[in-house]
PDB file of C-alpha atoms in Angstrom:
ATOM      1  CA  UNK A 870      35.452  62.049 130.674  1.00 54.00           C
ATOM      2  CA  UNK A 871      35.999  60.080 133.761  1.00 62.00           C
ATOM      3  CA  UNK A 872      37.090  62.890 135.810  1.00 60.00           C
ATOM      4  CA  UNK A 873      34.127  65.452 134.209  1.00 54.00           C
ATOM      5  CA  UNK A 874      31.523  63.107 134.827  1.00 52.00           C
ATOM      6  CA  UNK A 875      32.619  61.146 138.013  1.00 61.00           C
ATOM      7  CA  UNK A 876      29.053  60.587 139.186  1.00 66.00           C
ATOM      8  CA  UNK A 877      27.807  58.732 136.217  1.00 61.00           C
ATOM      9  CA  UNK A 878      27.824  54.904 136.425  1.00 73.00           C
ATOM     10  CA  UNK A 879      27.666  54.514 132.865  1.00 77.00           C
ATOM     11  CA  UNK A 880      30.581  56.867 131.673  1.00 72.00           C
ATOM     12  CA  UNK A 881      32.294  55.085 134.248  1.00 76.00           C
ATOM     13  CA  UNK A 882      31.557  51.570 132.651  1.00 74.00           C
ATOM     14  CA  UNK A 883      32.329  52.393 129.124  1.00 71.00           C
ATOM     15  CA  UNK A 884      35.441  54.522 130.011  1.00 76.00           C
ATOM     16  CA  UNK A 885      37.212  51.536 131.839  1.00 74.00           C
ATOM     17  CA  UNK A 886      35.886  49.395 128.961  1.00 77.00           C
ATOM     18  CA  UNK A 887      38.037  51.675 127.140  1.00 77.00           C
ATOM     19  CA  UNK A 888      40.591  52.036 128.900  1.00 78.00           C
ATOM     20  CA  UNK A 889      41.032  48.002 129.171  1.00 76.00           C
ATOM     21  CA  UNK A 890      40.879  47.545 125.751  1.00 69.00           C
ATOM     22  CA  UNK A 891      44.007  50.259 125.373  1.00 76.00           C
ATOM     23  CA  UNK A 892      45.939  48.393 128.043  1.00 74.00           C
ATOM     24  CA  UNK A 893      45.673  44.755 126.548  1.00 70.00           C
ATOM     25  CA  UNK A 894      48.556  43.758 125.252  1.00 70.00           C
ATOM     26  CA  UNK A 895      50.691  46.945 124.886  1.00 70.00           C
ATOM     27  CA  UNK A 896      53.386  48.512 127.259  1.00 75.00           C
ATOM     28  CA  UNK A 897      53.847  51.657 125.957  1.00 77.00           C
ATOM     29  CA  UNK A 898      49.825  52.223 125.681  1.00 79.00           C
ATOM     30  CA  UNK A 899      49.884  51.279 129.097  1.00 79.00           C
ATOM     31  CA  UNK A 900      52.769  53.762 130.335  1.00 81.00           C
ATOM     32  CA  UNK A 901      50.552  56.671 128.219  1.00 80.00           C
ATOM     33  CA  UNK A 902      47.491  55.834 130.234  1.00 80.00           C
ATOM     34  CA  UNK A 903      49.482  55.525 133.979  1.00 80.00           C
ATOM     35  CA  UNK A 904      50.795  58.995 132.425  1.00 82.00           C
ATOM     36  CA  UNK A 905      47.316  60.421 131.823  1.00 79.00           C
ATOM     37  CA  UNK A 906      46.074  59.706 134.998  1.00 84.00           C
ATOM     38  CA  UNK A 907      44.584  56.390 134.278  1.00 83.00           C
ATOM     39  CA  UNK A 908      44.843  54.929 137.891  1.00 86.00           C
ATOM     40  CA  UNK A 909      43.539  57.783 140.208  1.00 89.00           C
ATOM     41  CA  UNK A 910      40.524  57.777 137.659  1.00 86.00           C
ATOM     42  CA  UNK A 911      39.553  54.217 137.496  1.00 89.00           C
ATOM     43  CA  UNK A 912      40.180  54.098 141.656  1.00 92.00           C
ATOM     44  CA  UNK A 913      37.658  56.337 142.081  1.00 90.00           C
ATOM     45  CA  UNK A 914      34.828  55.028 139.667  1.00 90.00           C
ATOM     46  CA  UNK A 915      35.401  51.992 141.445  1.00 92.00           C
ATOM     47  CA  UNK A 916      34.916  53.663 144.915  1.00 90.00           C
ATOM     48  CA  UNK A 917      32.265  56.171 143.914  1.00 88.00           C
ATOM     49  CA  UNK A 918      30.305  53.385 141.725  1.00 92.00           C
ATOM     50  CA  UNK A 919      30.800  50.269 144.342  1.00 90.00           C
ATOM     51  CA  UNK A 920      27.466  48.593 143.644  1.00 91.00           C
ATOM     52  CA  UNK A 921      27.513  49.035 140.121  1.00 93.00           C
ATOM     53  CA  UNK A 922      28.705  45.299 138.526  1.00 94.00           C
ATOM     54  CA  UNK A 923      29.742  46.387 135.526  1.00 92.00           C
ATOM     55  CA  UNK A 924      32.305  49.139 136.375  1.00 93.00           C
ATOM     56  CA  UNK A 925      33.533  46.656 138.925  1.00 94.00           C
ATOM     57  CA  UNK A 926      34.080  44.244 136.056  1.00 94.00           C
ATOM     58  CA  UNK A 927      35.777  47.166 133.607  1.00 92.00           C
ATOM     59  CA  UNK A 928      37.597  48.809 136.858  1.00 92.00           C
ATOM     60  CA  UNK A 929      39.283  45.451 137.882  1.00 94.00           C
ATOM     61  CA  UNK A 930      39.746  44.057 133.946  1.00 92.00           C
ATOM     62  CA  UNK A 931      41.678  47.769 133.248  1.00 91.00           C
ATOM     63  CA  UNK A 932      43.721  46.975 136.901  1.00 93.00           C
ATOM     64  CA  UNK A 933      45.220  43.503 136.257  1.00 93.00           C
ATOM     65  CA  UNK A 934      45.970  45.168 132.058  1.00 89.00           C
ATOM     66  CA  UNK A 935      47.974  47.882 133.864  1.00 89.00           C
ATOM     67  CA  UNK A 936      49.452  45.686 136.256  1.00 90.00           C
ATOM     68  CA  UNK A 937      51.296  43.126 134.039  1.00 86.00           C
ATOM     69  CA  UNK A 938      53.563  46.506 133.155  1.00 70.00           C
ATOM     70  CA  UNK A 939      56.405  47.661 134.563  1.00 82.00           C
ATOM     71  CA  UNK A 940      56.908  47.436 138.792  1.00 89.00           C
ATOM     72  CA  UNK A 941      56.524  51.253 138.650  1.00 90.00           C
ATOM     73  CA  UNK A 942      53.122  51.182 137.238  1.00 91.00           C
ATOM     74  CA  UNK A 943      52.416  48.352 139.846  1.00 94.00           C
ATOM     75  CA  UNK A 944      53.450  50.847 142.805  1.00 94.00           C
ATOM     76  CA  UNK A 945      51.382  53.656 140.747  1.00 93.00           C
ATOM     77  CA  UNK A 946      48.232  51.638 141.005  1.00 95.00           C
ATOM     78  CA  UNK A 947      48.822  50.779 145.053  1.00 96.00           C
ATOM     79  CA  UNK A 948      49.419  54.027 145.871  1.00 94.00           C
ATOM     80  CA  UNK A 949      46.035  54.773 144.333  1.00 94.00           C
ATOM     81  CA  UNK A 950      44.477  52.734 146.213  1.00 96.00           C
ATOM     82  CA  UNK A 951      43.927  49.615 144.033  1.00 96.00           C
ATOM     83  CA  UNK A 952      44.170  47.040 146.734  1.00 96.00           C
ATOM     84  CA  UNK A 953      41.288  48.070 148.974  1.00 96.00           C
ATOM     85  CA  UNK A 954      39.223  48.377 145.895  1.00 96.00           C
ATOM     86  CA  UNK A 955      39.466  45.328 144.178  1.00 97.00           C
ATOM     87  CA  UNK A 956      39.142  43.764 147.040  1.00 97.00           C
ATOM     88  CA  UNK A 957      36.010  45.808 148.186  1.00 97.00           C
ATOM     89  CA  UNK A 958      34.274  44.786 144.481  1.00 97.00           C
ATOM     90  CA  UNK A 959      34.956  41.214 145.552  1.00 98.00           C
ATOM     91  CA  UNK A 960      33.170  41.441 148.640  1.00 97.00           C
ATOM     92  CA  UNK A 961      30.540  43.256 147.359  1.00 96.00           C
ATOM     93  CA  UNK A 962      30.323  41.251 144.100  1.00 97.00           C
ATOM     94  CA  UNK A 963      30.597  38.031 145.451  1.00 96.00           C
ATOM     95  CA  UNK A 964      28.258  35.970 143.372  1.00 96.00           C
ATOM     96  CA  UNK A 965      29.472  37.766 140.071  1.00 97.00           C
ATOM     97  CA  UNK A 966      31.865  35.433 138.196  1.00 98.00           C
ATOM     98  CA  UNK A 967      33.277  37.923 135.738  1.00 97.00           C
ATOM     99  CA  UNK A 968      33.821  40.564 138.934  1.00 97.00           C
ATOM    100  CA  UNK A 969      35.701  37.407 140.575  1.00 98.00           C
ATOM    101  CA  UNK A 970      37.922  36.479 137.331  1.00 98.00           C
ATOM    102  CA  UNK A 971      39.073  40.015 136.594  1.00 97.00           C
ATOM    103  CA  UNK A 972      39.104  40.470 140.578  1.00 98.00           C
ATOM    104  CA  UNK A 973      41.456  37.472 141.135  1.00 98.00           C
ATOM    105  CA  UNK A 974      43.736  38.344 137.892  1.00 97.00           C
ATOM    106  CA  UNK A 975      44.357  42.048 139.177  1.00 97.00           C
ATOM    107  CA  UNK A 976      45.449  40.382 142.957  1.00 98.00           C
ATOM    108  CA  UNK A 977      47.798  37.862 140.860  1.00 97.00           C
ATOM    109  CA  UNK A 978      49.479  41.042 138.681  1.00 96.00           C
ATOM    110  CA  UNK A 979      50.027  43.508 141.524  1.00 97.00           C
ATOM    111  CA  UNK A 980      51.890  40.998 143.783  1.00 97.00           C
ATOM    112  CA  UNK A 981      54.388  39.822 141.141  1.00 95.00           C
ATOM    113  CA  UNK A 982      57.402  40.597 142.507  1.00 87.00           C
ATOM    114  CA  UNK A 983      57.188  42.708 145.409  1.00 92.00           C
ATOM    115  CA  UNK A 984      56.468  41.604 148.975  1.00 95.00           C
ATOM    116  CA  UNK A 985      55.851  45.224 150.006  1.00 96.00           C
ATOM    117  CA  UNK A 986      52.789  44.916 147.315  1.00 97.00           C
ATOM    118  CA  UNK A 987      52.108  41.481 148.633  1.00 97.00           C
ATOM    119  CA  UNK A 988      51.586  42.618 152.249  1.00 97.00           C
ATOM    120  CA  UNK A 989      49.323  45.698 151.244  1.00 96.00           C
ATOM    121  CA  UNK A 990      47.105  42.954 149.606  1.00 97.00           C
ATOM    122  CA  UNK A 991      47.184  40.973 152.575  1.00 97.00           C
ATOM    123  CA  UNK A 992      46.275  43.859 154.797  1.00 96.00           C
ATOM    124  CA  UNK A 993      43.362  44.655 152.358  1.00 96.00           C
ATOM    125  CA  UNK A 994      41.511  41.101 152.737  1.00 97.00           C
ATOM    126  CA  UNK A 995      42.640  39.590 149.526  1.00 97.00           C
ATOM    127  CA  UNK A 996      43.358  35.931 150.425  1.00 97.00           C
ATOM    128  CA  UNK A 997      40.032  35.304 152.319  1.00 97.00           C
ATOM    129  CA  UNK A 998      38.322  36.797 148.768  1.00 98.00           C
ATOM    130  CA  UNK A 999      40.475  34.750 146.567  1.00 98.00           C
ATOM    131  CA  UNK A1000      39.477  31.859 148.348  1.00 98.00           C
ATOM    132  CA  UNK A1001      36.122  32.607 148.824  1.00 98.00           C
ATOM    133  CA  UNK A1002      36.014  33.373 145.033  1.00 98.00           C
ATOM    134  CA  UNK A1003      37.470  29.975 144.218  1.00 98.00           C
ATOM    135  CA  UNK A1004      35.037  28.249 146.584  1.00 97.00           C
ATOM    136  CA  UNK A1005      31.830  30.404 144.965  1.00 97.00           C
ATOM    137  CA  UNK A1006      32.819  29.775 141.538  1.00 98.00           C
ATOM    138  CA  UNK A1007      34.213  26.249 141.365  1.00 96.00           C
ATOM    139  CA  UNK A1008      32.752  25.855 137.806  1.00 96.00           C
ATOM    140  CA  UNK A1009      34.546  28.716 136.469  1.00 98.00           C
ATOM    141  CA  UNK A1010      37.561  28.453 134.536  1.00 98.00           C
ATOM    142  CA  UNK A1011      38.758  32.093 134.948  1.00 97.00           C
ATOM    143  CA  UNK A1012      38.676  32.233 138.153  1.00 98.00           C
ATOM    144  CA  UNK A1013      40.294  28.937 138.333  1.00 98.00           C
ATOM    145  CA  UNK A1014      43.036  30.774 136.867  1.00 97.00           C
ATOM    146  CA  UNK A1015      43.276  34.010 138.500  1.00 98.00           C
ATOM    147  CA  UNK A1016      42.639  32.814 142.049  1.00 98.00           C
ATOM    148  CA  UNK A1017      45.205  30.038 141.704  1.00 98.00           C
ATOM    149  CA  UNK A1018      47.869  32.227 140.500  1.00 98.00           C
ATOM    150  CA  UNK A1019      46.568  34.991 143.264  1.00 98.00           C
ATOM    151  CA  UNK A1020      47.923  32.520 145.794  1.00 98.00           C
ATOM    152  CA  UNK A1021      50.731  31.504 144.679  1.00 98.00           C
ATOM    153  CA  UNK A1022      52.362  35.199 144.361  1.00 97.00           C
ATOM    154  CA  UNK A1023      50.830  36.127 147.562  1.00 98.00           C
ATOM    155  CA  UNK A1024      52.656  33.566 148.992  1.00 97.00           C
ATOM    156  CA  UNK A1025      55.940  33.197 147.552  1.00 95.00           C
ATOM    157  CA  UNK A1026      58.748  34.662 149.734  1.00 87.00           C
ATOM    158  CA  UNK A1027      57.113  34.664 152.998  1.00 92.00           C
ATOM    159  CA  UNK A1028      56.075  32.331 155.243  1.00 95.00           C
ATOM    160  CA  UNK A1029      53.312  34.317 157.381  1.00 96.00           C
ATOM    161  CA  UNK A1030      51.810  35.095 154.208  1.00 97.00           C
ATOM    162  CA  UNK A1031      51.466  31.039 153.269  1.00 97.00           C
ATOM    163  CA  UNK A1032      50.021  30.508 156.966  1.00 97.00           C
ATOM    164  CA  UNK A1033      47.389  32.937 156.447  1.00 97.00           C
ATOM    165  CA  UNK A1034      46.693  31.251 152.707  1.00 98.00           C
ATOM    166  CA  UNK A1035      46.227  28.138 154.855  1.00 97.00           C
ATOM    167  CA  UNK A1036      44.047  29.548 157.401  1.00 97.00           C
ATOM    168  CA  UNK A1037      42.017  31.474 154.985  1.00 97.00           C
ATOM    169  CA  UNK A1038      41.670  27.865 153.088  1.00 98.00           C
ATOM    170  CA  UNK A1039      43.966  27.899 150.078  1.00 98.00           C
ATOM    171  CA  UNK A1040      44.729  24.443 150.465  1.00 98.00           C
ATOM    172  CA  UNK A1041      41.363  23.016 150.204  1.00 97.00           C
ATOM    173  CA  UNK A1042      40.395  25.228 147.367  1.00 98.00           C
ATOM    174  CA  UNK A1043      43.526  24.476 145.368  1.00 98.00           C
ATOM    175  CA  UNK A1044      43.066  20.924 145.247  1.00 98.00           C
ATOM    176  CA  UNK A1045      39.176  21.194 144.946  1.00 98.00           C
ATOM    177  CA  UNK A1046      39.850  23.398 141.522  1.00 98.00           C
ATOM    178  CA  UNK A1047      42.535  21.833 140.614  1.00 98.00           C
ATOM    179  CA  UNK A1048      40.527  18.206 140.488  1.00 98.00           C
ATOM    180  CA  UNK A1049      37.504  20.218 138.844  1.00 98.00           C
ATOM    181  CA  UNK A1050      39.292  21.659 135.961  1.00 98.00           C
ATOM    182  CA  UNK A1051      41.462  18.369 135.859  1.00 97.00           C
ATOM    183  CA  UNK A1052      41.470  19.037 131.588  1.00 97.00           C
ATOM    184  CA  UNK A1053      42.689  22.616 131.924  1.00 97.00           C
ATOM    185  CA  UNK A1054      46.375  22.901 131.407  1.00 97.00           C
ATOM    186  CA  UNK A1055      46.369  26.424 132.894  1.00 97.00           C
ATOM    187  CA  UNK A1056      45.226  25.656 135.737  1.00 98.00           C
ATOM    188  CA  UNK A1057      46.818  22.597 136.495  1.00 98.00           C
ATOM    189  CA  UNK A1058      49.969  24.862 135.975  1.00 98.00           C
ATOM    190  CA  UNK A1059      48.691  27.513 138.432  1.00 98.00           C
ATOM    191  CA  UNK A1060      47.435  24.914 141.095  1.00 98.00           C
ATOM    192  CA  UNK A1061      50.731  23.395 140.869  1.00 97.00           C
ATOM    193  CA  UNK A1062      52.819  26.807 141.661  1.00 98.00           C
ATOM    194  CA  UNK A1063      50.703  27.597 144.161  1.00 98.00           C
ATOM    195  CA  UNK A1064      51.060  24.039 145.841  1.00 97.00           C
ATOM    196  CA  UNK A1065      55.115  24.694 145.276  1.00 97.00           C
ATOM    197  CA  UNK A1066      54.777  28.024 147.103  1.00 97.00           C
ATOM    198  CA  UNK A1067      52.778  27.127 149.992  1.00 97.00           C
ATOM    199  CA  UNK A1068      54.415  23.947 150.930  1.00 95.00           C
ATOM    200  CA  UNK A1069      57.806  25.151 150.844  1.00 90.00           C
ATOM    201  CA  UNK A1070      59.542  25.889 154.248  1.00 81.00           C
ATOM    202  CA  UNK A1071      56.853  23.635 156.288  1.00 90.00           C
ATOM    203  CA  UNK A1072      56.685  19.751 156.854  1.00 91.00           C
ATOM    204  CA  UNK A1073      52.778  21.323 157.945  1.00 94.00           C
ATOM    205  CA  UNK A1074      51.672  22.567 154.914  1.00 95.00           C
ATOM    206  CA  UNK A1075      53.194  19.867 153.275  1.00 94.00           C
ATOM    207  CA  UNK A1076      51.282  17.299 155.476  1.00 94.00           C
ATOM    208  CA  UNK A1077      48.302  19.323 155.008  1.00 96.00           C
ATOM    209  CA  UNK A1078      48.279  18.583 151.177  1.00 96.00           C
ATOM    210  CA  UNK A1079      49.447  15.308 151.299  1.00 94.00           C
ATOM    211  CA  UNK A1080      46.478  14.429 153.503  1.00 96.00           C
ATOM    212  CA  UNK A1081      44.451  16.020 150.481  1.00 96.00           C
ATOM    213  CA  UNK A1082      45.863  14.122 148.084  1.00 96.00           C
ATOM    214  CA  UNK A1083      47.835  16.951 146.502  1.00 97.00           C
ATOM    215  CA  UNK A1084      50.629  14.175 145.420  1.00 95.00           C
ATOM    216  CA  UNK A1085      48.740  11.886 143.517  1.00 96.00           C
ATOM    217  CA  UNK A1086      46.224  14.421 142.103  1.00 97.00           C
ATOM    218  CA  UNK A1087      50.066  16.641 140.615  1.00 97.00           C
ATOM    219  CA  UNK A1088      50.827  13.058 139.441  1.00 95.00           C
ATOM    220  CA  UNK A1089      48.222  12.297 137.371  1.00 96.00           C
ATOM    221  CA  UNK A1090      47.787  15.889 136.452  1.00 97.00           C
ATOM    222  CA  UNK A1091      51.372  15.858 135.133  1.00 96.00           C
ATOM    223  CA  UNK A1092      50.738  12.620 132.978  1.00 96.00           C
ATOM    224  CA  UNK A1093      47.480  14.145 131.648  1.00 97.00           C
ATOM    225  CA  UNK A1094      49.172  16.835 130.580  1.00 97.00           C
ATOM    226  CA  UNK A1095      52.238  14.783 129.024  1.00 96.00           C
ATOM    227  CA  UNK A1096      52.611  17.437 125.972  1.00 95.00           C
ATOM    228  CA  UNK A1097      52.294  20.665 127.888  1.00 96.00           C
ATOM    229  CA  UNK A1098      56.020  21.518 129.505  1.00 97.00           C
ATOM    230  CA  UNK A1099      54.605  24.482 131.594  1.00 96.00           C
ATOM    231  CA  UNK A1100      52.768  21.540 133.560  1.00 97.00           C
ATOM    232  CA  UNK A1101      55.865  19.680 133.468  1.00 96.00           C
ATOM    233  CA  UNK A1102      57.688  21.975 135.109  1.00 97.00           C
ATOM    234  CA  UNK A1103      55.333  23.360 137.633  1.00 97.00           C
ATOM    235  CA  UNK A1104      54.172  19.238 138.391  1.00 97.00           C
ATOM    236  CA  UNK A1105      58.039  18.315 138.822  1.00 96.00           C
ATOM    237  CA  UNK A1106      58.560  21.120 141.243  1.00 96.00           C
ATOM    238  CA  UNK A1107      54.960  20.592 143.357  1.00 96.00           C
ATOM    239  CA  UNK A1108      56.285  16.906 143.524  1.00 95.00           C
ATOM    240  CA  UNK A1109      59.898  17.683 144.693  1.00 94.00           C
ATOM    241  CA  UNK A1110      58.446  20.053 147.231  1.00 93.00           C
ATOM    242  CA  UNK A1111      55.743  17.731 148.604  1.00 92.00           C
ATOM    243  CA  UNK A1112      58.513  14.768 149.107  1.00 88.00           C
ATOM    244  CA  UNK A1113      61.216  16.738 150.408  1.00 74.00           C
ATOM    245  CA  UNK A1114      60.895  16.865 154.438  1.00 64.00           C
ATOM    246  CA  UNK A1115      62.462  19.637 156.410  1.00 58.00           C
ATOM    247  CA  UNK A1116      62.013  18.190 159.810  1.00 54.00           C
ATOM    248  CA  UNK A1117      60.485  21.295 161.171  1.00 48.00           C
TER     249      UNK A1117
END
């Protein structure tokens, strides 16, 4: 249906409604799809049906299902051309929250892991979106989520990619959601990894934080969270990172 009827925005909508709901939750669903053709199709209705909120919504929600899969499906999905599209519904849905939760979650999935993945995102624009999504939707919990965890996997391996996280902003936004959604154990785990990520391998970064108030804010994040050991763990880490000095 996707491929028959390419042009229409509302096919479009419902079938990557559909095809999200199929992917959630289920590997072997989501290997049938990526075997169907699932990824060139939703691509394109996000290409051909840019302005259209709703099939950015669907086309980024059935992108970060597919994503959590295996690597292969991952690599299926960039060769399609996932990165410049989710990053183009970003930009052109910048005031949408749902477009900017779904957005930010499919960024987070496709860089797990791979640094080749990681630099195609990078290319594409997708740390001066995250950040910009963060900043646009403070309020919003999901994107809390997703653009937290967007950094942190962009970031982890490399330390060009952390430098352009920091020029793009990261920092700022990281502790401004993190201190907004102070209650919110998942992000106070994401905020914390990406903290870990970006200050590692720099006594700049790590200034750059502490100047923020990244320490204490971890700290008190950590003993809000006494009961949840994902926070734990992420909190102990940010806090080892942000003492340890590398003298360079």
């Amino acid at each position: 249906a996707l491929e028959m009827h390419a042009g229409d925005a509302s096919v479009a909508d419902f079938g990557c409604t559909a095809i999200a709901y199929l992917a959630c939750d289920s590997d072997s669903r989501c290997e049938q799809l990526m075997r169907a053709g699932a990824a060139a199709r939703i691509v394109a209705a996000l290409e051909m049906h840019a302005e259209n909120a709703s099939v950015a919504e669907g086309g980024c929600a059935v992108i970060a299902s597919l994503a959590r899969g295996s690597d292969g499906q991952c690599e299926q999905l960039m060769r399609a051309g996932a990165a410049a599209r989710i990053v183009a519904a970003l930009e052109m849905h910048a005031g949408n929250a749902d477009v900017a939760g779904v957005g930010c979650a499919a960024i987070a999935n496709l860089a797990v892991g791979s640094d080749g993945r990681c630099e195609q995102l990078m290319r594409s624009g997708a740390a001066a979106r995250v950040v910009a999504a963060l900043e646009m939707h403070a309020e919003n919990v999901a994107v809390a989520r997703g653009g937290c965890a967007a950094i942190a996997y962009l970031g982890r391996g490399s330390d060009g990619r952390c430098e352009q996280l920091m020029r793009a902003g990261a920092a700022t936004r990281i502790v401004a959601t993190m201190v907004a959604h102070a209650g919110h154990a998942g992000v106070a785990d994401r905020g914390c990894k990406a903290i870990t990520v970006l200050v590692r391998e720099s006594d700049g970064r790590r200034d750059t934080f502490k100047a923020m108030g990244a320490e204490e804010l971890v700290g008190a994040l950590a003993q809000r969270h006494s009961g949840d050991a994902c926070v734990q763990e992420a909190a102990e880490a940010a806090l080892d990172t942000m003492r340890l000095r590398l003298g360079r």
